Amino acid sequence: MKEVLESGNYVMGPMLKRFEKEFAAYHGTKYAIGVGNGTDALWLSFMALGIGPGDECITHTNTFFATAEAIWVAGATAVFVDSDPKTNCIDPAKIEAAITPKTKAIVPVHLYGQCAPMRAIRQIADENGLLVVEDNAQAMDAAGDDFKIGQLSDAVCTSFIIQKNLGTYGDGGAVYTNHQYVNDRIRKLRNHGSGKRDVHSFGFNSRLDDLHAGILSAKLKHVPAWSERRMQIAQKYYQGLKDCAFLDLPYARPGYRHVFHLFEVETKNPANREPLLNYLNEQGIDAKTHYSIPIHLQEGFPWGKPARLSGPLTNAEKNAASCISVPMFPELTEEEIQYTIQTICNWPGHS
Ligand SMILES: Cc1ncc(COP(=O)(O)O)c(C=O)c1O
């Protein structure tokens, strides 16, 4: 931060360039572009890929609202398919039935810190001539069994809002990709359609500030250790909560590197969710829900925006009705972890 402040270069300066280089190298992709936030990363990618009005993007409904919001910002139609009942990521088996001649892209979300099954998604995309944009706001440093994030898609979008596995002290986001044309278009789109002083085409202002780039550059080196700590905490939760008959614990796909952005448990009986959540909050535990209202059940949906539900969304609705995220961040102390475990195990209300 000091280096940036003393440099006098605060926007599109050398620190942004440095961080973009480090960030691309970290993921093994050719390019990374810093933008204003994770939502912008998504719609800038859609626009760069030529996705717009009349095009359909297939995603799922038990994700953060921004996944669908960005599809609408780009002017496209959000098509929702059901999620996998175990992982809560998009269910590839449901994607094919949702494809129409208007389908342009699949937008999988690496939910809670675990990758969606990208091999299956890529295969469907290849068979149907579709683009793939990964929403990786939640799984920085995760990987599949035989694939890396970014390897099987056209663009990966991420968020640096503070609570993410790599977060800054405010808003920030990035796109990373192996495709030069995506890189070139986003670089222009984020900067008023300009690659050269005084020369413009249609664009926006969505740049990652150099101060944030400096913070992220400093923090990037710690991500592997923080991921290890998250995985270690997850193992403690698995061990401590294994006999809680009223809970389902998160399912980690064999061979996948799940980095536990969240440790999301589900009450077997959805009626238990609110009482358990309230009890944990009363006991001083910052448990939350991700996300208790799926996008298609938000009031007023779809607000005049183009949207389609493909088949029943039963698993997504169950996930929304029963999810609880218990505290998960690398700085948790042993005492805090054990307190959460004991408090859950001693819940007097379970049925
Ligand atoms: C899955 C998902 N997509 C997109 C976003 C949007 O990122 P931002 O808040 O930086 O716009 C977030 C997080 O906030 C997210 O969790």
XYZ file of C-alpha atoms and ligand atoms in Angstrom:
367
model
C 0.000 0.000 0.000
C 2.868 2.334 0.864
C 4.588 1.548 -2.418
C 1.429 2.404 -4.372
C 0.713 5.580 -2.402
C 4.269 6.835 -2.874
C 4.278 5.967 -6.587
C 1.445 8.381 -7.389
C 0.012 5.741 -9.793
C -3.353 4.680 -8.469
C -5.337 3.532 -11.510
C -3.989 1.292 -14.311
C -0.523 1.677 -12.818
C 2.441 -0.687 -12.454
C 1.046 -2.454 -9.376
C -2.025 -3.571 -11.306
C 0.232 -4.901 -14.077
C 2.380 -6.707 -11.527
C -0.598 -8.304 -9.787
C -2.191 -9.371 -13.066
C 1.037 -11.106 -14.019
C 1.334 -12.821 -10.637
C -2.315 -13.833 -10.656
C -2.144 -15.387 -14.144
C 1.061 -17.213 -13.186
C -0.585 -18.512 -10.006
C -3.344 -20.137 -12.067
C -1.159 -21.172 -14.972
C -3.274 -19.160 -17.414
C -1.881 -16.869 -20.066
C -3.825 -13.765 -19.013
C -5.457 -12.133 -15.997
C -7.342 -8.848 -16.041
C -8.208 -6.941 -12.860
C -11.708 -5.454 -12.799
C -14.002 -3.657 -10.353
C -15.652 -6.689 -8.726
C -16.686 -10.289 -9.355
C -20.050 -9.367 -10.843
C -18.390 -7.116 -13.426
C -15.907 -9.916 -14.159
C -18.851 -12.103 -15.163
C -20.753 -9.664 -17.383
C -17.566 -8.301 -18.941
C -16.683 -11.893 -19.877
C -20.133 -12.486 -21.342
C -19.874 -9.301 -23.401
C -16.322 -10.098 -24.496
C -17.549 -13.506 -25.691
C -20.365 -11.904 -27.658
C -23.142 -13.127 -25.350
C -26.116 -10.765 -25.354
C -29.843 -10.353 -26.038
C -31.470 -13.495 -27.442
C -28.730 -15.782 -26.100
C -29.338 -18.262 -23.303
C -26.875 -19.028 -20.494
C -27.407 -22.158 -18.419
C -26.597 -21.941 -14.731
C -28.143 -22.948 -11.414
C -30.268 -21.164 -8.909
C -28.622 -21.967 -5.551
C -25.730 -19.581 -6.084
C -25.061 -16.004 -5.125
C -27.484 -13.704 -6.917
C -24.700 -12.092 -8.989
C -24.274 -15.162 -11.211
C -27.722 -14.598 -12.735
C -27.598 -10.820 -12.359
C -24.528 -10.675 -14.618
C -26.313 -12.727 -17.292
C -29.104 -10.147 -17.238
C -26.673 -7.206 -17.272
C -25.261 -8.666 -20.497
C -28.844 -8.775 -21.825
C -28.985 -12.570 -22.083
C -31.525 -15.087 -20.772
C -30.766 -16.968 -17.550
C -31.785 -20.624 -17.786
C -31.789 -22.434 -14.453
C -31.231 -26.169 -14.107
C -31.164 -28.174 -10.895
C -28.040 -28.759 -8.850
C -26.396 -31.992 -7.766
C -27.971 -33.094 -4.468
C -24.581 -34.043 -3.008
C -22.224 -31.226 -4.042
C -24.830 -28.506 -4.703
C -22.880 -27.547 -7.862
C -24.615 -27.602 -11.250
C -25.770 -31.098 -12.258
C -24.369 -31.880 -15.738
C -27.095 -34.490 -16.227
C -29.643 -31.650 -16.224
C -27.794 -29.402 -18.681
C -28.456 -31.260 -21.919
C -32.252 -31.107 -21.562
C -32.025 -27.324 -21.153
C -30.130 -26.723 -24.406
C -32.022 -24.993 -27.227
C -30.830 -23.404 -30.482
C -30.476 -20.176 -28.477
C -28.099 -21.602 -25.893
C -24.743 -19.875 -26.016
C -22.978 -20.703 -22.752
C -22.843 -22.796 -19.605
C -21.973 -20.916 -16.411
C -20.915 -23.390 -13.691
C -20.263 -22.056 -10.195
C -17.546 -23.650 -8.060
C -19.781 -23.460 -5.038
C -18.553 -23.382 -1.432
C -14.937 -24.022 -2.523
C -15.413 -27.134 -4.669
C -15.142 -27.319 -8.446
C -18.128 -28.183 -10.583
C -17.460 -31.312 -12.712
C -15.727 -29.466 -15.541
C -14.863 -32.510 -17.679
C -18.535 -33.407 -18.080
C -19.468 -29.762 -18.626
C -16.749 -29.281 -21.254
C -17.903 -32.389 -23.093
C -21.498 -31.135 -23.270
C -20.214 -27.737 -24.395
C -18.085 -29.290 -27.138
C -20.903 -31.507 -28.379
C -23.224 -28.518 -28.622
C -20.823 -25.733 -29.630
C -21.216 -23.793 -26.376
C -18.988 -21.428 -24.436
C -18.113 -22.061 -20.780
C -17.599 -19.273 -18.246
C -16.566 -20.414 -14.760
C -17.878 -18.433 -11.791
C -14.991 -18.953 -9.408
C -15.794 -16.348 -6.787
C -15.732 -19.081 -4.130
C -13.010 -21.573 -4.997
C -9.689 -19.806 -5.485
C -6.979 -22.506 -5.242
C -9.367 -25.431 -5.722
C -8.900 -28.032 -8.466
C -10.650 -31.026 -9.972
C -9.327 -34.586 -10.023
C -7.678 -34.190 -13.415
C -8.282 -30.556 -14.312
C -7.346 -27.103 -13.146
C -9.703 -24.159 -13.016
C -9.301 -22.222 -16.270
C -8.090 -25.199 -18.262
C -11.481 -26.194 -19.700
C -13.284 -22.890 -20.135
C -13.299 -19.682 -22.125
C -13.001 -17.439 -19.067
C -12.846 -17.700 -15.280
C -14.326 -14.943 -13.131
C -13.429 -14.255 -9.543
C -14.195 -11.817 -6.738
C -11.823 -10.267 -4.201
C -14.431 -8.950 -1.793
C -12.975 -9.320 1.677
C -14.605 -12.611 2.714
C -13.250 -14.513 -0.298
C -10.327 -16.936 -0.011
C -8.236 -14.116 -1.497
C -9.866 -10.869 -0.458
C -8.986 -7.195 -0.425
C -10.166 -4.416 1.880
C -13.101 -3.534 -0.346
C -14.326 -4.601 -3.770
C -12.270 -6.127 -6.554
C -12.436 -8.860 -9.170
C -10.590 -10.477 -12.047
C -11.019 -12.552 -15.161
C -8.388 -15.092 -16.105
C -8.227 -16.969 -19.369
C -6.020 -18.658 -21.922
C -7.757 -16.886 -24.798
C -6.079 -13.818 -26.165
C -9.232 -12.356 -27.707
C -11.053 -12.524 -24.357
C -8.112 -10.798 -22.696
C -7.916 -8.099 -25.373
C -11.648 -7.370 -25.347
C -11.982 -7.221 -21.563
C -8.951 -4.936 -21.273
C -10.702 -2.488 -23.580
C -14.225 -2.930 -22.217
C -13.114 -2.260 -18.616
C -11.393 0.984 -19.637
C -13.974 2.998 -21.609
C -13.336 0.933 -24.709
C -9.838 2.320 -24.832
C -6.469 0.697 -25.398
C -4.779 3.942 -26.324
C -5.119 7.491 -25.030
C -8.044 9.400 -26.635
C -9.074 6.409 -28.762
C -12.384 4.829 -27.660
C -15.091 2.373 -28.573
C -18.123 1.490 -26.445
C -17.071 0.351 -22.980
C -17.291 0.873 -19.235
C -15.233 1.860 -16.234
C -14.459 -1.268 -14.210
C -10.808 -1.399 -13.183
C -9.054 -2.931 -10.206
C -7.351 -0.026 -8.380
C -3.613 -0.264 -7.796
C -4.051 -0.068 -4.017
C -6.202 -3.195 -4.103
C -3.767 -4.821 -6.533
C -0.961 -4.150 -4.024
C -2.928 -5.670 -1.157
C -3.805 -8.695 -3.287
C -0.235 -9.106 -4.478
C 0.961 -9.212 -0.865
C -1.779 -11.639 0.179
C -1.485 -13.959 -2.850
C 1.665 -15.582 -1.440
C -0.285 -16.740 1.608
C -3.160 -18.391 -0.252
C -1.684 -21.939 -0.308
C -1.116 -21.873 3.469
C -4.577 -20.414 4.057
C -6.136 -23.128 1.888
C -4.285 -25.800 3.886
C -5.606 -24.298 7.108
C -9.177 -24.243 5.748
C -8.864 -27.919 4.784
C -7.461 -28.722 8.228
C -10.369 -26.923 9.941
C -12.793 -28.808 7.675
C -11.307 -32.121 8.838
C -11.860 -31.063 12.456
C -15.492 -30.227 11.677
C -15.977 -33.567 9.860
C -14.522 -35.430 12.822
C -16.346 -33.446 15.505
C -19.743 -33.450 13.780
C -19.769 -36.988 12.387
C -22.195 -38.260 15.027
C -24.703 -35.412 14.662
C -27.581 -37.453 13.317
C -29.590 -34.348 12.429
C -26.964 -33.002 9.995
C -25.608 -33.846 6.558
C -21.964 -32.795 6.243
C -20.497 -31.375 3.012
C -19.779 -33.891 0.276
C -16.284 -33.594 -1.182
C -15.859 -35.336 -4.522
C -13.066 -37.949 -4.371
C -9.857 -36.594 -5.863
C -11.060 -32.983 -5.968
C -9.246 -30.288 -4.021
C -12.086 -28.685 -2.019
C -10.753 -25.510 -0.393
C -13.747 -24.902 1.873
C -14.554 -21.302 1.173
C -17.533 -22.299 3.301
C -18.228 -25.317 5.482
C -21.861 -25.757 4.599
C -23.872 -28.296 6.584
C -27.515 -29.152 5.942
C -30.177 -30.084 8.464
C -31.686 -33.420 7.431
C -35.064 -31.972 8.332
C -35.454 -28.515 6.757
C -37.746 -27.555 9.666
C -34.676 -27.712 11.919
C -32.702 -25.110 9.988
C -34.089 -21.876 11.464
C -34.148 -23.121 15.083
C -30.563 -24.422 14.826
C -29.342 -21.276 13.098
C -30.968 -19.042 15.725
C -29.546 -21.159 18.541
C -26.022 -20.930 17.110
C -26.322 -17.169 16.696
C -27.607 -16.860 20.289
C -24.570 -18.813 21.460
C -22.312 -16.243 19.783
C -21.489 -18.315 16.679
C -21.566 -16.403 13.407
C -23.410 -19.078 11.421
C -25.119 -17.926 8.225
C -26.987 -19.284 5.203
C -25.631 -19.534 1.650
C -28.255 -19.070 0.329
C -31.621 -19.407 1.996
C -33.660 -18.104 -0.974
C -32.764 -19.525 -4.393
C -32.789 -16.957 -7.196
C -36.016 -18.191 -8.817
C -37.887 -17.842 -5.505
C -36.785 -14.250 -4.811
C -39.716 -11.863 -4.586
C -40.624 -10.370 -7.958
C -38.491 -12.857 -9.950
C -37.549 -12.259 -12.757
C -38.237 -8.510 -12.669
C -39.046 -8.401 -16.374
C -35.685 -9.977 -17.198
C -35.481 -13.009 -19.514
C -35.384 -16.216 -17.480
C -36.442 -19.829 -17.833
C -36.596 -22.728 -15.381
C -35.633 -26.033 -16.968
C -37.332 -28.852 -15.069
C -37.981 -28.987 -11.340
C -35.359 -27.349 -9.111
C -35.971 -29.668 -6.190
C -32.373 -30.125 -5.063
C -31.627 -26.420 -5.187
C -34.734 -25.697 -3.140
C -33.791 -28.331 -0.571
C -30.290 -26.892 -0.324
C -31.753 -23.427 0.256
C -34.160 -24.694 2.902
C -31.625 -26.652 4.931
C -28.192 -24.983 4.578
C -26.138 -23.517 7.410
C -22.559 -22.279 7.011
C -20.524 -22.576 10.174
C -17.549 -20.235 10.733
C -14.721 -20.939 8.278
C -11.630 -18.796 7.887
C -7.942 -19.555 8.393
C -7.608 -17.456 11.550
C -10.109 -19.556 13.547
C -8.561 -20.750 16.796
C -8.702 -24.323 18.087
C -10.909 -23.103 20.929
C -13.374 -21.467 18.515
C -13.548 -24.600 16.333
C -14.190 -26.849 19.342
C -16.761 -24.410 20.743
C -18.713 -24.526 17.449
C -18.547 -28.330 17.354
C -19.640 -28.739 20.978
C -22.428 -26.186 20.640
C -23.854 -27.930 17.573
C -23.576 -31.391 19.165
C -25.332 -30.141 22.306
C -28.216 -28.528 20.449
C -31.209 -29.331 22.627
C -33.803 -28.885 19.843
C -32.943 -31.638 17.402
C -35.682 -33.909 16.184
C -20.701 -17.250 -6.667
C -20.491 -15.774 -6.735
N -20.551 -15.133 -7.909
C -20.347 -13.818 -8.028
C -20.059 -13.039 -6.912
C -19.936 -11.571 -7.113
O -18.764 -11.009 -6.684
P -18.726 -9.478 -6.198
O -19.421 -9.400 -4.890
O -17.272 -9.171 -6.109
O -19.406 -8.673 -7.254
C -19.957 -13.664 -5.655
C -19.594 -12.984 -4.406
O -19.803 -11.980 -3.958
C -20.193 -15.057 -5.553
O -20.133 -15.696 -4.374
